[in-house]
Short mmCIF file of C-alpha atoms in Angstrom, two decimals:
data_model
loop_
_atom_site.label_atom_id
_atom_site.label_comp_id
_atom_site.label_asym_id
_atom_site.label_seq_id
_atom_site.Cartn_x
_atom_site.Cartn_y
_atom_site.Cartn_z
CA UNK R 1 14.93 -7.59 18.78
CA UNK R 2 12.13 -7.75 20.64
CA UNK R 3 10.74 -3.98 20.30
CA UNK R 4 11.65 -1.88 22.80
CA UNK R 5 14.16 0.90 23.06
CA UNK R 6 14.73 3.08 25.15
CA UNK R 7 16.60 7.21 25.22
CA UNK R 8 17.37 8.95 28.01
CA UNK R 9 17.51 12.11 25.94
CA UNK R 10 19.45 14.43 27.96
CA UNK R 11 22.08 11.92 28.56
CA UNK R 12 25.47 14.19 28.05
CA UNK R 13 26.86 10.51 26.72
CA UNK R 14 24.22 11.31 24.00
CA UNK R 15 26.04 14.38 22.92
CA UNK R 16 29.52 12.83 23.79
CA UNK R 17 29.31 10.07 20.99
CA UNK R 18 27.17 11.50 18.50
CA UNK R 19 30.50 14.15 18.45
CA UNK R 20 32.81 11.03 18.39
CA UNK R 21 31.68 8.97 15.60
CA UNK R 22 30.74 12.38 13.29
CA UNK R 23 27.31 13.42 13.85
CA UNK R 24 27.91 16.43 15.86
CA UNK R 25 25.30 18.18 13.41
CA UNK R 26 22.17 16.49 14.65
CA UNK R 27 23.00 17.39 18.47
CA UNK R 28 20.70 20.40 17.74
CA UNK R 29 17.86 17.90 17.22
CA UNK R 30 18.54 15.54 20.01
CA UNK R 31 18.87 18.95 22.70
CA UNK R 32 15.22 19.88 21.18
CA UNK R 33 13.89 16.50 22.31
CA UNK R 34 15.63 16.85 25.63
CA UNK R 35 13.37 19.99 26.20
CA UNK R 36 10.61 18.05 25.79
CA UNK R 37 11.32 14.55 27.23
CA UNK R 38 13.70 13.29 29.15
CA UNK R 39 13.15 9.49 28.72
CA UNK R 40 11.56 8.44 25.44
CA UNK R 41 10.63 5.44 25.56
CA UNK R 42 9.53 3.46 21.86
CA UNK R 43 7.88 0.50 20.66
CA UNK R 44 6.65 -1.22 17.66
CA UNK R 45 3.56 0.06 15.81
CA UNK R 46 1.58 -3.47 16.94
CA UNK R 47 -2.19 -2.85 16.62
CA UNK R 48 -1.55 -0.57 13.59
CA UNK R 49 -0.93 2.59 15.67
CA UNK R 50 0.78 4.72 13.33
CA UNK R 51 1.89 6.83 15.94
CA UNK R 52 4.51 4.84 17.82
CA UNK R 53 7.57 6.05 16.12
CA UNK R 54 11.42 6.57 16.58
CA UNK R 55 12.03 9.85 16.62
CA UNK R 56 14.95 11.09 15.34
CA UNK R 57 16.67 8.18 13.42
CA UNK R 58 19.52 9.09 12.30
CA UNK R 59 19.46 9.20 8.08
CA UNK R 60 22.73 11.15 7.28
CA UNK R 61 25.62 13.57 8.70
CA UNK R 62 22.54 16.27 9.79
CA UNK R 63 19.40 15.21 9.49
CA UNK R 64 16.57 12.86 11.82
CA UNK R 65 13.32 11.31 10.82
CA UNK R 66 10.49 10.11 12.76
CA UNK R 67 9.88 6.91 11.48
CA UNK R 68 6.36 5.10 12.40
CA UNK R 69 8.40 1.75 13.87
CA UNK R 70 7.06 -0.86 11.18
CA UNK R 71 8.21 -1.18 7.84
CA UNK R 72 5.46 -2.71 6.02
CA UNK R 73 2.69 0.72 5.72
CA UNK R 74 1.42 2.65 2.88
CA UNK R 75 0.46 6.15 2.79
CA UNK R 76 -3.18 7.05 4.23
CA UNK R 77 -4.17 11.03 4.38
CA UNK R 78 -0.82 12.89 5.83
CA UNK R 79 -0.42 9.79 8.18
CA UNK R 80 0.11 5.88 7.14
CA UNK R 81 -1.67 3.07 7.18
CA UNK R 82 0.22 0.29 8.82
CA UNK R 83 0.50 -3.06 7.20
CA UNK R 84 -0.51 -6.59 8.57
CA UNK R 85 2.99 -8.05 7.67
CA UNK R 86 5.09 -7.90 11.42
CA UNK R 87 8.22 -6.08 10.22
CA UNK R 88 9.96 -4.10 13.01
CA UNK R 89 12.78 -6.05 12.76
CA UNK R 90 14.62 -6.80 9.24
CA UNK R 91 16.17 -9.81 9.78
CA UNK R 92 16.19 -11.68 6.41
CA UNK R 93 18.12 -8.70 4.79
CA UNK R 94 19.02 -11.17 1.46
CA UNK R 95 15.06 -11.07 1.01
CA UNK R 96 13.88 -8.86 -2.33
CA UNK R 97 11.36 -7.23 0.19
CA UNK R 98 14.55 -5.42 1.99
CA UNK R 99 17.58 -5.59 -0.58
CA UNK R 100 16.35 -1.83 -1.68
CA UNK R 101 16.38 -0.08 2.06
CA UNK R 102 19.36 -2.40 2.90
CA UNK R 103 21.33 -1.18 0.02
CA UNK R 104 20.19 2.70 -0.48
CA UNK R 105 18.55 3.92 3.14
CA UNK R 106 20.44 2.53 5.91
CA UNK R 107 19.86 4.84 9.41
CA UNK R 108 20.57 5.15 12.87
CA UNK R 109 18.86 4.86 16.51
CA UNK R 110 20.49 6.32 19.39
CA UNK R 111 19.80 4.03 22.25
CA UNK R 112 20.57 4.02 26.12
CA UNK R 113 19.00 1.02 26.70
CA UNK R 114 16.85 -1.72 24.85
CA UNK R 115 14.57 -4.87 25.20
CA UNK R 116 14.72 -8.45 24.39
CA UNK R 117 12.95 -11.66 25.78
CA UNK R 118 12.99 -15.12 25.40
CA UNK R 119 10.89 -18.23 26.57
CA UNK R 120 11.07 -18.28 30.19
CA UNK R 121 13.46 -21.27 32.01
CA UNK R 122 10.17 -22.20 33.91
CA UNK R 123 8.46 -22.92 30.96
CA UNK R 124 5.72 -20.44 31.27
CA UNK R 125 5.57 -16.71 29.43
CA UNK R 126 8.63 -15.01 28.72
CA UNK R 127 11.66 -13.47 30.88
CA UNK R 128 12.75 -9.88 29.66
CA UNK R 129 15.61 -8.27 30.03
CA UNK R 130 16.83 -4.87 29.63
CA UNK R 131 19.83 -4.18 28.64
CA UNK R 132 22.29 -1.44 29.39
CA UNK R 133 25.36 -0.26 28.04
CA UNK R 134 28.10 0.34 31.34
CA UNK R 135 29.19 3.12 29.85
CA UNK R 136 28.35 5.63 27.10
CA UNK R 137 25.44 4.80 24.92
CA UNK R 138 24.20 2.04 21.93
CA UNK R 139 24.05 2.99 18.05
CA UNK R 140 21.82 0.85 16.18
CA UNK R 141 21.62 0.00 12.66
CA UNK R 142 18.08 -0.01 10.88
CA UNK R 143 16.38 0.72 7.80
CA UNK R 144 13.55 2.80 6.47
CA UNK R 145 11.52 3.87 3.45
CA UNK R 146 10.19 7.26 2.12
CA UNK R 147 6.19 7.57 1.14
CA UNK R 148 4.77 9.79 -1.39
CA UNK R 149 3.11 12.01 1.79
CA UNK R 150 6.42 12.70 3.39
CA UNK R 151 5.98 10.37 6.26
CA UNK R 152 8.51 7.61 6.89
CA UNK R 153 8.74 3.93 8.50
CA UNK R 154 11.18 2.42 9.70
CA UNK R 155 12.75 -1.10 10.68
CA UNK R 156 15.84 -2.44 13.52
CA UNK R 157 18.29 -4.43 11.03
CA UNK R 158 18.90 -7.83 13.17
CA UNK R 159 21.33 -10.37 12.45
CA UNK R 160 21.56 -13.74 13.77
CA UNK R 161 22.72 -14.49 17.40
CA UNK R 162 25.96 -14.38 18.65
CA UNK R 163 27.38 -16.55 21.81
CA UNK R 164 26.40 -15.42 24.75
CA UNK R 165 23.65 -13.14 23.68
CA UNK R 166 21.26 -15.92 22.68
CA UNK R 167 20.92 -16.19 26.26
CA UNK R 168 18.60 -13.00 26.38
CA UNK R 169 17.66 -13.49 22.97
CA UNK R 170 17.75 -16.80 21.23
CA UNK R 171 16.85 -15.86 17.31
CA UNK R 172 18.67 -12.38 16.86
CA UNK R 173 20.70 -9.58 17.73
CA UNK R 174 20.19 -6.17 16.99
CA UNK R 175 22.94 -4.63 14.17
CA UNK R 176 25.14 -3.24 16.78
CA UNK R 177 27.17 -0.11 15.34
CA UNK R 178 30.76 0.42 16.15
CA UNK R 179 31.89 4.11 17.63
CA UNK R 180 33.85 4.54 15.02
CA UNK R 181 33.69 7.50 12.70
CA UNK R 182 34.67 5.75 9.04
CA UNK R 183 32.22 3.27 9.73
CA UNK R 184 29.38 5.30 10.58
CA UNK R 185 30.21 6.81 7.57
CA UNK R 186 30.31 3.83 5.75
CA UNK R 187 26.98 2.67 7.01
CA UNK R 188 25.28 6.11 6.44
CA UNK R 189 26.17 6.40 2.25
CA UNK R 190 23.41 5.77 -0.27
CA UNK R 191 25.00 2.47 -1.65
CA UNK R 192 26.36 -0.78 -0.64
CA UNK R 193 30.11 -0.99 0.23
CA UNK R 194 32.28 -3.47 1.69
CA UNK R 195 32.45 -2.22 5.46
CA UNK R 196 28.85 -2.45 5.64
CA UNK R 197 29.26 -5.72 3.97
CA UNK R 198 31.76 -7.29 6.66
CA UNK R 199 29.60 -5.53 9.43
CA UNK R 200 26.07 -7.22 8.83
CA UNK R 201 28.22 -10.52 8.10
CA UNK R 202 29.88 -10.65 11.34
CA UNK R 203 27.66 -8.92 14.18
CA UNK R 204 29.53 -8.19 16.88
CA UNK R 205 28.41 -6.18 20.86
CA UNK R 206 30.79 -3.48 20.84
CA UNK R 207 29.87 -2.10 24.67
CA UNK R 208 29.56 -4.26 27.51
CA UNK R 209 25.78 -4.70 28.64
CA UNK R 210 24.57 -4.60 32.15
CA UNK R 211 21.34 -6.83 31.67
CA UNK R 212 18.97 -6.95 34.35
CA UNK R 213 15.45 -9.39 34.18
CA UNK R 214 12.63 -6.96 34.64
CA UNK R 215 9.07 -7.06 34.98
CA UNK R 216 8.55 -4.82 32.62
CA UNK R 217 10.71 -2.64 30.50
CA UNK R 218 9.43 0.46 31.19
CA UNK R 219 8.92 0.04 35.02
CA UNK R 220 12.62 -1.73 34.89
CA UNK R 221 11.53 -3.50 38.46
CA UNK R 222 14.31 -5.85 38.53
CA UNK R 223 13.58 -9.41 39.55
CA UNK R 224 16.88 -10.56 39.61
CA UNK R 225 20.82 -9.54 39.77
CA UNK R 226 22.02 -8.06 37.03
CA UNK R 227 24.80 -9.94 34.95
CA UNK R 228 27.51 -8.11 32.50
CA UNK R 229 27.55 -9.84 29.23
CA UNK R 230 31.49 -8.26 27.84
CA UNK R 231 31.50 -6.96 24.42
CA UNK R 232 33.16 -9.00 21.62
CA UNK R 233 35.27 -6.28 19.95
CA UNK R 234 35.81 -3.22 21.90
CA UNK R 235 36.39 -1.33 18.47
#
């Protein structure tokens, strides 16, 4: 994951899945954001901006958090301090540093569309893609912690690549989350249990992906055609 997501907040395929897989309580929160925004885009916290956070990640059956978008912090004031250790992404999940939020504080981003890059075919800089679900909308799985000030950070769980993927992204893939009900239920209890086991064991794209090279991921200026990479398990 290479730290960008995007939400097109007053999608109505938003609304349409967060009712599908269980989570028709937070639509409230997600209709407030539409009010305000209606493209949010979010990165990392890189140059220890605090501030760059994902709004409302999903952390059980009715409740969001804004999470600053790098794990490693500590709390500073009503704010937090971000830490020099680059942890947007939890990718080594059988590390010590993440078996806690792995096991006990599993959430959930709402995404219409994300960013990943790799080294660039010419050799020079990197190609980026964004990447698009054809229909409906992405659910992906992270992690975050809980500071004694009541502010939160957060991390994208990644696993490693999958064919066709690597592609776009050659050391990861984001946890994709099925639009299934039992196992966002699974994925959202305080504990480790064996379909959250199987899941981050076997990553899988569960929406086909138009993915377009870009200039940019915000501007999405395409510099090429876009390509449709097909979802391994349509589940």
């Amino acid at each position: 994951m290479c730290g960008f997501i995007q939400r097109v907040t007053d999608s109505p395929a938003v609304i349409a899945l967060l009712e599908e897989v269980g989570l028709q309580h937070t639509i409230p929160l997600f209709k407030d954001e539409a009010n305000q925004s209606n493209v949010i885009n979010f990165y990392p916290a890189f140059g220890r901006v605090a501030t760059k956070r994902i709004t409302n990640l999903i952390v059980n059956h009715s409740k969001g958090i804004d999470a600053s978008w790098w794990f490693d912090a500590k709390p500073n004031g009503e704010t937090l301090e971000i830490g020099e250790r680059t942890t947007f992404n939890a990718r080594n999940i059988d590390s010590p540093y993440w078996k806690k939020a792995i096991y006990h504080r599993r959430g959930i981003v709402v995404a219409t569309a994300i960013g990943e890059s790799n080294p660039s075919r010419s050799g020079k800089g990197k190609s980026h893609y964004l990447m698009q679900p054809e229909c409906g909308v992405l659910l992906l799985g992270a992690v975050y912690r809980i500071f004694s000030n009541g502010a939160y950070s957060c991390a994208v769980v990644t696993r490693p690549p999958i064919d066709g993927f690597s592609k776009y992204h050659e050391k990861s893939i984001p946890c994709f989350l099925p639009h299934n009900k039992d196992m966002i239920n699974a994925w959202l209890q305080n504990d480790m249990n064996y379909e959250v086991e199987q899941l981050l064991a076997t990553p899988k794209l569960y929406t086909d992906l138009r993915i377009t090279q870009v200039k940019t991921f915000k501007g999405a200026e395409p510099t090429s055609s876009s390509e449709i990479l097909s979802a391994t398990d349509k589940a």
